PDB file of C-alpha atoms in Angstrom:
ATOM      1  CA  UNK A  14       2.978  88.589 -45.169  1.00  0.00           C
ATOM      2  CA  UNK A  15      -0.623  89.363 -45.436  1.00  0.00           C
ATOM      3  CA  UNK A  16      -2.495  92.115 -43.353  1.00  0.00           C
ATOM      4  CA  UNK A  17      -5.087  90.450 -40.751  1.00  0.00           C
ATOM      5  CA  UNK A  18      -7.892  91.524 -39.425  1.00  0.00           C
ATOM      6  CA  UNK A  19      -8.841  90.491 -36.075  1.00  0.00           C
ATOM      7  CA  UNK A  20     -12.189  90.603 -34.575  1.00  0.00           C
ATOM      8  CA  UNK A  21     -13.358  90.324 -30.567  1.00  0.00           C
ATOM      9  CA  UNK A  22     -16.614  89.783 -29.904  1.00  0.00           C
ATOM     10  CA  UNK A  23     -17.943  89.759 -26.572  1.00  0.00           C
ATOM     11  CA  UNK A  24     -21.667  89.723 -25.014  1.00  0.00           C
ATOM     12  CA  UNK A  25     -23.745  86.665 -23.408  1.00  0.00           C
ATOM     13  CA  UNK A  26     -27.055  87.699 -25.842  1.00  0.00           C
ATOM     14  CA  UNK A  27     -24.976  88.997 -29.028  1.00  0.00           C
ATOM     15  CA  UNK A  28     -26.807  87.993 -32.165  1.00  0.00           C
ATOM     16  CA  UNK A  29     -25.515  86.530 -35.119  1.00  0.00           C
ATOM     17  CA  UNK A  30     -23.932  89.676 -36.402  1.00  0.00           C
ATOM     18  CA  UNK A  31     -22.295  88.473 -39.802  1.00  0.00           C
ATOM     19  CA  UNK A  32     -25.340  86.235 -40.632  1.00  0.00           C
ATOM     20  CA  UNK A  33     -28.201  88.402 -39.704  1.00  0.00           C
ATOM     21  CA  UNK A  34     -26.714  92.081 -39.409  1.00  0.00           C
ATOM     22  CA  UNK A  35     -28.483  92.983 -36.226  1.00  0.00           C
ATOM     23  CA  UNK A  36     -27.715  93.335 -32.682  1.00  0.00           C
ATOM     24  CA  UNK A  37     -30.091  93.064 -30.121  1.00  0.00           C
ATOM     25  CA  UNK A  38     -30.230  96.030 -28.270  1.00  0.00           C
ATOM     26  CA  UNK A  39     -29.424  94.607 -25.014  1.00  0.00           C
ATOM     27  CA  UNK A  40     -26.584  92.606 -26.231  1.00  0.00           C
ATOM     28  CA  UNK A  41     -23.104  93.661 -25.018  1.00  0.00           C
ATOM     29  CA  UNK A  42     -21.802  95.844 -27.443  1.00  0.00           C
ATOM     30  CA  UNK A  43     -19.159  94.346 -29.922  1.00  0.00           C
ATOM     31  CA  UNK A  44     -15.686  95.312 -30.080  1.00  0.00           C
ATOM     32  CA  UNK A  45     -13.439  94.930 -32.835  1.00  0.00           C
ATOM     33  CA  UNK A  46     -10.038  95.618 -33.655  1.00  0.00           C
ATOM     34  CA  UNK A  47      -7.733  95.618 -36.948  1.00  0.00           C
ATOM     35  CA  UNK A  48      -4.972  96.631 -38.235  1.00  0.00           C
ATOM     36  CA  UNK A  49      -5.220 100.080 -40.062  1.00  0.00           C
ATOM     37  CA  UNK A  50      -3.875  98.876 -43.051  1.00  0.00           C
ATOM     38  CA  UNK A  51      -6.170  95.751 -43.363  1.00  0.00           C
ATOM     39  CA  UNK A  52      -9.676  97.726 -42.694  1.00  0.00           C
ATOM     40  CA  UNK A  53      -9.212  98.872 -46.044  1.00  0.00           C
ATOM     41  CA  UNK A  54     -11.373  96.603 -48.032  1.00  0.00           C
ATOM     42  CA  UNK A  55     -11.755  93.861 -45.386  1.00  0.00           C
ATOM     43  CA  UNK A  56     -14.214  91.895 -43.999  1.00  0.00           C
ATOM     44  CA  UNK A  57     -15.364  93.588 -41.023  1.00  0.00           C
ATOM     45  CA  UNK A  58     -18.567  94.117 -38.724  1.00  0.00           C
ATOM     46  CA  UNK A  59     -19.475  97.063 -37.182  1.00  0.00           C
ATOM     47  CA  UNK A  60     -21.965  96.750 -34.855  1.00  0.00           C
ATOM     48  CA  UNK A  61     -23.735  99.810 -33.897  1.00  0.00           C
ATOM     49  CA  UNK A  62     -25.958  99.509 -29.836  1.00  0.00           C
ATOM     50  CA  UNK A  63     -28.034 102.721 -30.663  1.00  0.00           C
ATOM     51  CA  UNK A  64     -29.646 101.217 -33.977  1.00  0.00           C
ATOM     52  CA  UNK A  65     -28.943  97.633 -33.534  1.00  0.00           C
ATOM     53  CA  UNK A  66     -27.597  97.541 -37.290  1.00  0.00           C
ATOM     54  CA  UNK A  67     -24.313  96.217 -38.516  1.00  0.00           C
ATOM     55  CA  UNK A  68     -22.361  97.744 -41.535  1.00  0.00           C
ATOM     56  CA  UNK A  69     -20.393  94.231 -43.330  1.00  0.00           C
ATOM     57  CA  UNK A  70     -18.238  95.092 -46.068  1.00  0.00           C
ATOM     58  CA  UNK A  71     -16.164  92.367 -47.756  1.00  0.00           C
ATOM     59  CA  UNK A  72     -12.904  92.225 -50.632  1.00  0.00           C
ATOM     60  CA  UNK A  73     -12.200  89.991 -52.754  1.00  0.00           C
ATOM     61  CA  UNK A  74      -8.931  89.720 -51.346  1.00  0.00           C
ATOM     62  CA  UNK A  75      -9.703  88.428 -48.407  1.00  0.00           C
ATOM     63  CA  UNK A  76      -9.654  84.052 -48.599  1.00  0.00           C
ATOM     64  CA  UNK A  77      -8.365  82.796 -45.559  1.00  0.00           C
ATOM     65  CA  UNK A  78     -10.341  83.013 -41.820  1.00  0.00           C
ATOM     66  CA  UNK A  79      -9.444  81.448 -38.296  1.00  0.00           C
ATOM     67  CA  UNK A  80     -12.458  81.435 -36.072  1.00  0.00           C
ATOM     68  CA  UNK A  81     -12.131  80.108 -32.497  1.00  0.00           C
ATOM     69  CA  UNK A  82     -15.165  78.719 -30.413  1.00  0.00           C
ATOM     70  CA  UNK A  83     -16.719  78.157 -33.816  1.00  0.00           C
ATOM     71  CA  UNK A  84     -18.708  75.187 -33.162  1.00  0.00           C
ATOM     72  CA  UNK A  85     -21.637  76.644 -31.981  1.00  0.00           C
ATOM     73  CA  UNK A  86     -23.388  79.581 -30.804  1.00  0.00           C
ATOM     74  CA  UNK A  87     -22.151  83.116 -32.464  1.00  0.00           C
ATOM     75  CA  UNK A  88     -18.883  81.536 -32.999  1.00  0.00           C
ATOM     76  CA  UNK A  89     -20.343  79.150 -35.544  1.00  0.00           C
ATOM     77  CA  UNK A  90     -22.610  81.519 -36.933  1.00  0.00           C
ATOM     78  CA  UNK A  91     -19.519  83.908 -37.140  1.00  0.00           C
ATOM     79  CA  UNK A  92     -17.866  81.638 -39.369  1.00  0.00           C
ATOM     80  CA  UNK A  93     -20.888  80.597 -41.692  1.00  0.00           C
ATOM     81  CA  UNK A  94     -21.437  84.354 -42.039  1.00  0.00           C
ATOM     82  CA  UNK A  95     -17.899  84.598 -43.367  1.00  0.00           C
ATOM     83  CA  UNK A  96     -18.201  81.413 -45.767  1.00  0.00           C
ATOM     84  CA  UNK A  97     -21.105  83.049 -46.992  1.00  0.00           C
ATOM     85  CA  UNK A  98     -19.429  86.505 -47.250  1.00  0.00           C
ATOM     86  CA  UNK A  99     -16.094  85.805 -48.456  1.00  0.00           C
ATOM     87  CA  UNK A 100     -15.380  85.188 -52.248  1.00  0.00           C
ATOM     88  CA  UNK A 101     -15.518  81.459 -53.392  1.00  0.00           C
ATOM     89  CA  UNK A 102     -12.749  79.106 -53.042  1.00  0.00           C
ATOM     90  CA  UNK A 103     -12.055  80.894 -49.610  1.00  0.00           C
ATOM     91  CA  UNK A 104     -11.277  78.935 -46.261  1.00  0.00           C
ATOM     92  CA  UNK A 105     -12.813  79.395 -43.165  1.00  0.00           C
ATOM     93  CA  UNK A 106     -11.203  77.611 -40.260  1.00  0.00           C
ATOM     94  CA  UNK A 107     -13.717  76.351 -37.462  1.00  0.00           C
ATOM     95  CA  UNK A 108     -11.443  76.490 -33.941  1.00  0.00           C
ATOM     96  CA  UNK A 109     -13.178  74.027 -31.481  1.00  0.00           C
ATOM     97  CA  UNK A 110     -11.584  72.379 -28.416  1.00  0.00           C
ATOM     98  CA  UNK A 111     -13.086  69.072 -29.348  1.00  0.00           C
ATOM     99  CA  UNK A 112     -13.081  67.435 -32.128  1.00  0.00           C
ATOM    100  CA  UNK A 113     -16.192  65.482 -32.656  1.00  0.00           C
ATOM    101  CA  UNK A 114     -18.482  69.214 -32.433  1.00  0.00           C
ATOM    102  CA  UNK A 115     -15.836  70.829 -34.319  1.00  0.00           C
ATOM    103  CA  UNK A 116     -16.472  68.274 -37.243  1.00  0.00           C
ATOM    104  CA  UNK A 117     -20.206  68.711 -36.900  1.00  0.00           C
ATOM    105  CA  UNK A 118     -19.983  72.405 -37.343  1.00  0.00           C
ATOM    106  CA  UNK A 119     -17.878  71.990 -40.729  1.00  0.00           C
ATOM    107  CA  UNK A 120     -20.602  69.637 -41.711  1.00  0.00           C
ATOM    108  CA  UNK A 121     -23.368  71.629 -41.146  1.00  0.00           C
ATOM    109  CA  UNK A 122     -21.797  74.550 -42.684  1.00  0.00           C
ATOM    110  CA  UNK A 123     -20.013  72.697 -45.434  1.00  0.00           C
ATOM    111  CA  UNK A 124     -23.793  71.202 -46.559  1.00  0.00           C
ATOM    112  CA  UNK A 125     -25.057  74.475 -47.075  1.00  0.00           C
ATOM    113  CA  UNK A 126     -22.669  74.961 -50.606  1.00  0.00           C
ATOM    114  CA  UNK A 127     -22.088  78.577 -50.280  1.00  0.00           C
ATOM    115  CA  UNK A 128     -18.809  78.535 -52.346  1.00  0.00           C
ATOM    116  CA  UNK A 129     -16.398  78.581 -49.372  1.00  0.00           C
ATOM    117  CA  UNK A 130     -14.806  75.594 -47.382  1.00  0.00           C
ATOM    118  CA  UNK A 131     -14.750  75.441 -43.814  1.00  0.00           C
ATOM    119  CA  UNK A 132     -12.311  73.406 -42.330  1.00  0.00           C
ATOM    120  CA  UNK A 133     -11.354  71.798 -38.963  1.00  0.00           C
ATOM    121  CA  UNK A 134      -8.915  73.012 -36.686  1.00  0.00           C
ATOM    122  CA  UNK A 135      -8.014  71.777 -33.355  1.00  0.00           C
ATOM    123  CA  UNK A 136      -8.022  74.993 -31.318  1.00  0.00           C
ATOM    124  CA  UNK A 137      -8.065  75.000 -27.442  1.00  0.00           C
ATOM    125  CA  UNK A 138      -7.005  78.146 -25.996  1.00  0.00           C
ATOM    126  CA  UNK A 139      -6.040  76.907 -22.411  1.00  0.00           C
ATOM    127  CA  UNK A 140      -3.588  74.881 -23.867  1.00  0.00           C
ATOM    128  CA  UNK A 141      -0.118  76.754 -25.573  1.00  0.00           C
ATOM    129  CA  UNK A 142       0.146  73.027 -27.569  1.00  0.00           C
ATOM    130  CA  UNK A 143      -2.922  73.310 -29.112  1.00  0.00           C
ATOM    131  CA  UNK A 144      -2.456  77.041 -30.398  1.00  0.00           C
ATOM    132  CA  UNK A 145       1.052  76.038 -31.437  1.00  0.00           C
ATOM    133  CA  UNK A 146      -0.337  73.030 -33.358  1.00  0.00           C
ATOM    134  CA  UNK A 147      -2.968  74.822 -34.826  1.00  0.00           C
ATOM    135  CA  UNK A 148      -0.778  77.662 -35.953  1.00  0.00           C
ATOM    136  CA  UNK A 149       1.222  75.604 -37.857  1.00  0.00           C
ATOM    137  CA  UNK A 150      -1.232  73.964 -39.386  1.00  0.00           C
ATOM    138  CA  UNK A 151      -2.575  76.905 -41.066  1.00  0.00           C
ATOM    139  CA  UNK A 152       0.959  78.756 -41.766  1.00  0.00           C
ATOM    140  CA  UNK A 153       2.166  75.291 -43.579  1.00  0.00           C
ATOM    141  CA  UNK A 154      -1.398  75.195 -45.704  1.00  0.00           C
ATOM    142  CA  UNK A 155      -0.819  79.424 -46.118  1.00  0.00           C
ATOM    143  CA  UNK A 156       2.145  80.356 -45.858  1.00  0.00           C
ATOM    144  CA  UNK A 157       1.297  84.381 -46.702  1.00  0.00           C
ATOM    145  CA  UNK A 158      -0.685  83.955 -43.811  1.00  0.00           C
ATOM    146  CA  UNK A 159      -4.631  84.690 -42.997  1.00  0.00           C
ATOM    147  CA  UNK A 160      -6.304  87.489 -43.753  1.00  0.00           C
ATOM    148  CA  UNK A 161      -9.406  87.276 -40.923  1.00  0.00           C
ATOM    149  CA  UNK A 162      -8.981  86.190 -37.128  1.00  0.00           C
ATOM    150  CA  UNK A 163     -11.918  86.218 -34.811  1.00  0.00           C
ATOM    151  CA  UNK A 164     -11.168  85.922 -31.469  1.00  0.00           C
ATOM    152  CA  UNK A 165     -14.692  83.947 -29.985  1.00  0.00           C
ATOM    153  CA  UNK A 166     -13.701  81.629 -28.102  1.00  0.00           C
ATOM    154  CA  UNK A 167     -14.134  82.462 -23.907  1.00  0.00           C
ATOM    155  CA  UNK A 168     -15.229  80.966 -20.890  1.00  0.00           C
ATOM    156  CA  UNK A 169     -17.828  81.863 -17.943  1.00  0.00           C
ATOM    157  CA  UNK A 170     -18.214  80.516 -15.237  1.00  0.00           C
ATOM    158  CA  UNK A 171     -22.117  79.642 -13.696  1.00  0.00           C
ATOM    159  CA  UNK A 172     -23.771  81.925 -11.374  1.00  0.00           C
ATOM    160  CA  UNK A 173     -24.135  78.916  -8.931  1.00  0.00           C
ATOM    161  CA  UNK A 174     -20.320  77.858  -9.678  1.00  0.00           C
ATOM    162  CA  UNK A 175     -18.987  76.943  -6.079  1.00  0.00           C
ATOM    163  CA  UNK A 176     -15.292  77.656  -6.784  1.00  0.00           C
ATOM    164  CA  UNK A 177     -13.431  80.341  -4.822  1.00  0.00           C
ATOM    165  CA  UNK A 178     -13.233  83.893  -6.424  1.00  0.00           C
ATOM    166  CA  UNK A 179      -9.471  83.478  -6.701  1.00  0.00           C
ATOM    167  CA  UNK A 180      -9.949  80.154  -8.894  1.00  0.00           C
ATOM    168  CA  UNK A 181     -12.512  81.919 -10.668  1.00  0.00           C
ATOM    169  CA  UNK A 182     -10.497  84.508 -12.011  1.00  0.00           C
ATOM    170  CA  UNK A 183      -7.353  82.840 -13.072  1.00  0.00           C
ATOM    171  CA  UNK A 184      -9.682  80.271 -14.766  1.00  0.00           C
ATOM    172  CA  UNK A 185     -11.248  82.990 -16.850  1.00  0.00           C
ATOM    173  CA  UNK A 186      -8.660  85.087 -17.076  1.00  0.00           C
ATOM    174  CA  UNK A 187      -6.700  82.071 -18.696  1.00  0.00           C
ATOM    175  CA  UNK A 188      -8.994  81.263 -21.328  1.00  0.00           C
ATOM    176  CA  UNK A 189     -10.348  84.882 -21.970  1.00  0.00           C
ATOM    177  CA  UNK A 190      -7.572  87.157 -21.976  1.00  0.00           C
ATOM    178  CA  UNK A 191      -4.166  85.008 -22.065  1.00  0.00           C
ATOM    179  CA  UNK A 192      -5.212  82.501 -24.461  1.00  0.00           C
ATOM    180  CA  UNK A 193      -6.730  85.089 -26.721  1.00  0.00           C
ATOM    181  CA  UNK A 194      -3.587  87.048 -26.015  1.00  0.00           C
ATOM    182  CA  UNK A 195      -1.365  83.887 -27.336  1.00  0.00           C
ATOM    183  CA  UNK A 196      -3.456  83.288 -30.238  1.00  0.00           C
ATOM    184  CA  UNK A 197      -3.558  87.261 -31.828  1.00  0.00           C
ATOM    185  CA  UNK A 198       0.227  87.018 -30.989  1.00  0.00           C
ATOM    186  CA  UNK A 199       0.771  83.724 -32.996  1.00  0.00           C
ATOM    187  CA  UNK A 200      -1.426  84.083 -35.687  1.00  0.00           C
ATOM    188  CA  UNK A 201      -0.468  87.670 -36.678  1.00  0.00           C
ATOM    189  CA  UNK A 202       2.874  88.943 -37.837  1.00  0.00           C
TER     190      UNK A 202
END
Protein backbone atom coordinates (compact mmCIF):
# COMPACT_ATOMS: atom_id res chain seq x y z
CA UNK A 1 0.00 0.00 0.00
CA UNK A 2 1.14 3.35 -1.05
CA UNK A 3 1.97 6.31 1.39
CA UNK A 4 -0.71 9.30 1.01
CA UNK A 5 -0.50 12.54 1.51
CA UNK A 6 -3.40 14.40 2.66
CA UNK A 7 -3.96 18.02 2.43
CA UNK A 8 -6.72 20.46 4.42
CA UNK A 9 -7.20 23.58 3.25
CA UNK A 10 -9.31 25.97 4.90
CA UNK A 11 -9.97 29.93 4.47
CA UNK A 12 -13.06 31.83 2.73
CA UNK A 13 -10.31 34.20 0.54
CA UNK A 14 -7.45 31.41 0.11
CA UNK A 15 -5.88 31.80 -3.30
CA UNK A 16 -5.12 29.30 -5.69
CA UNK A 17 -2.13 27.98 -3.87
CA UNK A 18 -0.91 25.05 -6.25
CA UNK A 19 -1.66 27.14 -9.42
CA UNK A 20 -0.38 30.49 -8.49
CA UNK A 21 1.96 29.91 -5.32
CA UNK A 22 0.68 32.83 -3.33
CA UNK A 23 -1.52 33.44 -0.49
CA UNK A 24 -3.17 36.47 0.09
CA UNK A 25 -2.22 37.80 3.19
CA UNK A 26 -5.53 37.94 4.69
CA UNK A 27 -6.50 34.54 3.68
CA UNK A 28 -6.92 31.97 6.49
CA UNK A 29 -3.83 30.32 6.83
CA UNK A 30 -3.56 26.75 5.24
CA UNK A 31 -3.13 23.69 7.10
CA UNK A 32 -1.81 20.58 5.91
CA UNK A 33 -1.13 17.30 7.13
CA UNK A 34 0.83 14.02 5.86
CA UNK A 35 2.13 11.22 6.74
CA UNK A 36 5.91 11.45 7.70
CA UNK A 37 6.89 8.94 5.48
CA UNK A 38 5.05 10.35 2.36
CA UNK A 39 6.44 14.17 2.74
CA UNK A 40 9.47 12.77 1.48
CA UNK A 41 9.38 13.64 -2.13
CA UNK A 42 5.63 14.41 -2.34
CA UNK A 43 3.53 16.79 -3.66
CA UNK A 44 2.90 19.21 -1.05
CA UNK A 45 2.10 23.06 -0.43
CA UNK A 46 3.33 24.98 2.16
CA UNK A 47 1.82 28.03 2.52
CA UNK A 48 3.61 30.55 4.47
CA UNK A 49 0.92 33.97 6.07
CA UNK A 50 4.06 36.18 6.83
CA UNK A 51 5.35 36.21 3.07
CA UNK A 52 2.34 35.06 1.29
CA UNK A 53 4.65 32.48 -0.71
CA UNK A 54 4.13 28.79 -1.12
CA UNK A 55 7.07 26.22 -1.35
CA UNK A 56 5.47 23.13 -4.06
CA UNK A 57 7.70 20.35 -4.46
CA UNK A 58 6.61 17.34 -6.55
CA UNK A 59 8.07 13.31 -7.27
CA UNK A 60 7.78 11.51 -9.85
CA UNK A 61 6.28 8.95 -7.85
CA UNK A 62 3.44 10.46 -7.07
CA UNK A 63 0.35 9.54 -10.04
CA UNK A 64 -2.75 9.20 -8.38
CA UNK A 65 -4.88 12.37 -6.55
CA UNK A 66 -8.49 12.50 -4.93
CA UNK A 67 -9.66 16.05 -4.64
CA UNK A 68 -13.06 16.76 -3.05
CA UNK A 69 -15.14 20.02 -3.76
CA UNK A 70 -13.11 20.14 -6.94
CA UNK A 71 -15.51 21.65 -9.22
CA UNK A 72 -14.91 25.02 -8.61
CA UNK A 73 -13.35 27.59 -6.60
CA UNK A 74 -9.78 26.52 -4.90
CA UNK A 75 -10.94 23.04 -5.03
CA UNK A 76 -10.82 23.04 -8.81
CA UNK A 77 -7.90 25.07 -9.04
CA UNK A 78 -6.35 22.60 -6.43
CA UNK A 79 -6.70 19.88 -8.73
CA UNK A 80 -5.58 21.64 -12.09
CA UNK A 81 -2.53 22.72 -10.07
CA UNK A 82 -1.85 19.05 -9.42
CA UNK A 83 -2.55 17.89 -13.19
CA UNK A 84 -0.21 20.42 -14.03
CA UNK A 85 2.32 19.43 -11.30
CA UNK A 86 2.25 15.82 -11.27
CA UNK A 87 4.26 13.71 -13.87
CA UNK A 88 2.30 12.75 -17.11
CA UNK A 89 0.04 9.90 -17.36
CA UNK A 90 -1.03 10.80 -13.68
CA UNK A 91 -4.79 10.91 -12.48
CA UNK A 92 -6.36 13.49 -10.74
CA UNK A 93 -9.79 12.71 -9.39
CA UNK A 94 -12.32 15.77 -9.35
CA UNK A 95 -14.82 14.95 -6.09
CA UNK A 96 -18.09 16.95 -6.76
CA UNK A 97 -21.53 16.27 -5.22
CA UNK A 98 -23.17 16.71 -8.57
CA UNK A 99 -22.51 15.42 -11.45
CA UNK A 100 -23.25 17.72 -14.26
CA UNK A 101 -20.41 20.59 -12.56
CA UNK A 102 -18.25 17.80 -11.72
CA UNK A 103 -18.09 16.88 -15.54
CA UNK A 104 -17.59 20.51 -16.46
CA UNK A 105 -14.61 20.83 -14.25
CA UNK A 106 -12.87 17.63 -15.93
CA UNK A 107 -13.65 19.34 -19.15
CA UNK A 108 -12.26 22.45 -18.54
CA UNK A 109 -9.26 21.01 -17.03
CA UNK A 110 -8.97 18.06 -19.36
CA UNK A 111 -8.90 20.85 -22.52
CA UNK A 112 -6.01 22.43 -21.20
CA UNK A 113 -3.55 19.09 -22.27
CA UNK A 114 -1.18 19.34 -19.48
CA UNK A 115 -0.18 15.59 -19.60
CA UNK A 116 -2.41 14.44 -16.70
CA UNK A 117 -6.11 13.13 -16.74
CA UNK A 118 -8.62 14.31 -14.49
CA UNK A 119 -11.37 12.22 -13.92
CA UNK A 120 -14.91 12.23 -12.40
CA UNK A 121 -15.82 11.02 -9.19
CA UNK A 122 -19.05 11.14 -7.48
CA UNK A 123 -18.06 12.46 -4.05
CA UNK A 124 -20.64 13.87 -1.53
CA UNK A 125 -19.42 13.99 1.88
CA UNK A 126 -22.84 14.14 3.78
CA UNK A 127 -23.62 11.00 2.44
CA UNK A 128 -21.48 7.56 3.88
CA UNK A 129 -22.91 5.93 0.25
CA UNK A 130 -21.33 8.25 -1.75
CA UNK A 131 -17.78 8.06 0.02
CA UNK A 132 -18.20 4.29 0.03
CA UNK A 133 -18.97 4.33 -3.72
CA UNK A 134 -16.39 6.56 -4.51
CA UNK A 135 -13.79 4.68 -2.56
CA UNK A 136 -14.24 1.79 -4.38
CA UNK A 137 -14.15 3.20 -7.39
CA UNK A 138 -10.72 4.38 -7.08
CA UNK A 139 -9.28 1.23 -4.97
CA UNK A 140 -10.74 -1.15 -7.96
CA UNK A 141 -8.99 1.35 -10.77
CA UNK A 142 -5.68 1.45 -8.06
CA UNK A 143 -5.49 -1.00 -6.15
CA UNK A 144 -1.88 0.22 -4.39
CA UNK A 145 -3.91 2.98 -3.54
CA UNK A 146 -3.48 7.02 -4.04
CA UNK A 147 -0.74 8.81 -3.35
CA UNK A 148 -2.45 12.61 -2.83
CA UNK A 149 -5.84 13.36 -0.89
CA UNK A 150 -7.05 16.88 -0.49
CA UNK A 151 -9.59 17.32 1.79
CA UNK A 152 -11.64 20.71 0.12
CA UNK A 153 -14.72 20.03 0.21
CA UNK A 154 -16.87 22.06 3.33
CA UNK A 155 -19.87 23.86 3.91
CA UNK A 156 -20.90 27.44 5.42
CA UNK A 157 -23.66 28.50 6.16
CA UNK A 158 -24.91 32.47 5.10
CA UNK A 159 -24.60 35.22 7.48
CA UNK A 160 -28.41 35.86 6.97
CA UNK A 161 -29.11 31.90 7.25
CA UNK A 162 -32.33 31.78 9.51
CA UNK A 163 -31.74 28.28 10.93
CA UNK A 164 -31.29 27.76 14.68
CA UNK A 165 -27.63 27.67 16.03
CA UNK A 166 -28.16 24.04 17.02
CA UNK A 167 -29.08 23.09 13.23
CA UNK A 168 -26.32 25.14 12.25
CA UNK A 169 -23.74 23.30 13.83
CA UNK A 170 -24.59 19.73 13.25
CA UNK A 171 -25.09 20.80 9.58
CA UNK A 172 -21.53 22.00 9.39
CA UNK A 173 -20.12 19.94 11.61
CA UNK A 174 -21.46 17.01 9.33
CA UNK A 175 -20.04 18.04 6.20
CA UNK A 176 -16.81 19.72 7.63
CA UNK A 177 -15.44 17.59 10.17
CA UNK A 178 -17.33 14.04 10.02
CA UNK A 179 -17.45 13.69 6.41
CA UNK A 180 -13.87 14.77 6.05
CA UNK A 181 -13.25 12.49 8.99
CA UNK A 182 -14.93 9.40 6.91
CA UNK A 183 -13.19 10.19 3.83
CA UNK A 184 -9.20 10.46 5.34
CA UNK A 185 -10.35 7.23 7.18
CA UNK A 186 -11.49 5.42 3.93
CA UNK A 187 -9.18 6.55 1.56
CA UNK A 188 -5.99 5.99 3.63
CA UNK A 189 -4.64 2.75 4.98
Amino acid sequence: MRSSVSFFFHGENMGTCLTEHNIPSNSAPACIAHDARAARGAVGCVARRDTGTAIVTQSDNMKVAVVSGANKGIGFHIARGLCRGLPASSIVYIGSRDAANGEKAVAAINAEGMGSEAKFLQLDLTDQASISAAVARVRDAHPDGIDVLVNNAGFAFKNAATEPTGVQARVTLGVNYYGTRSVCAMFMP
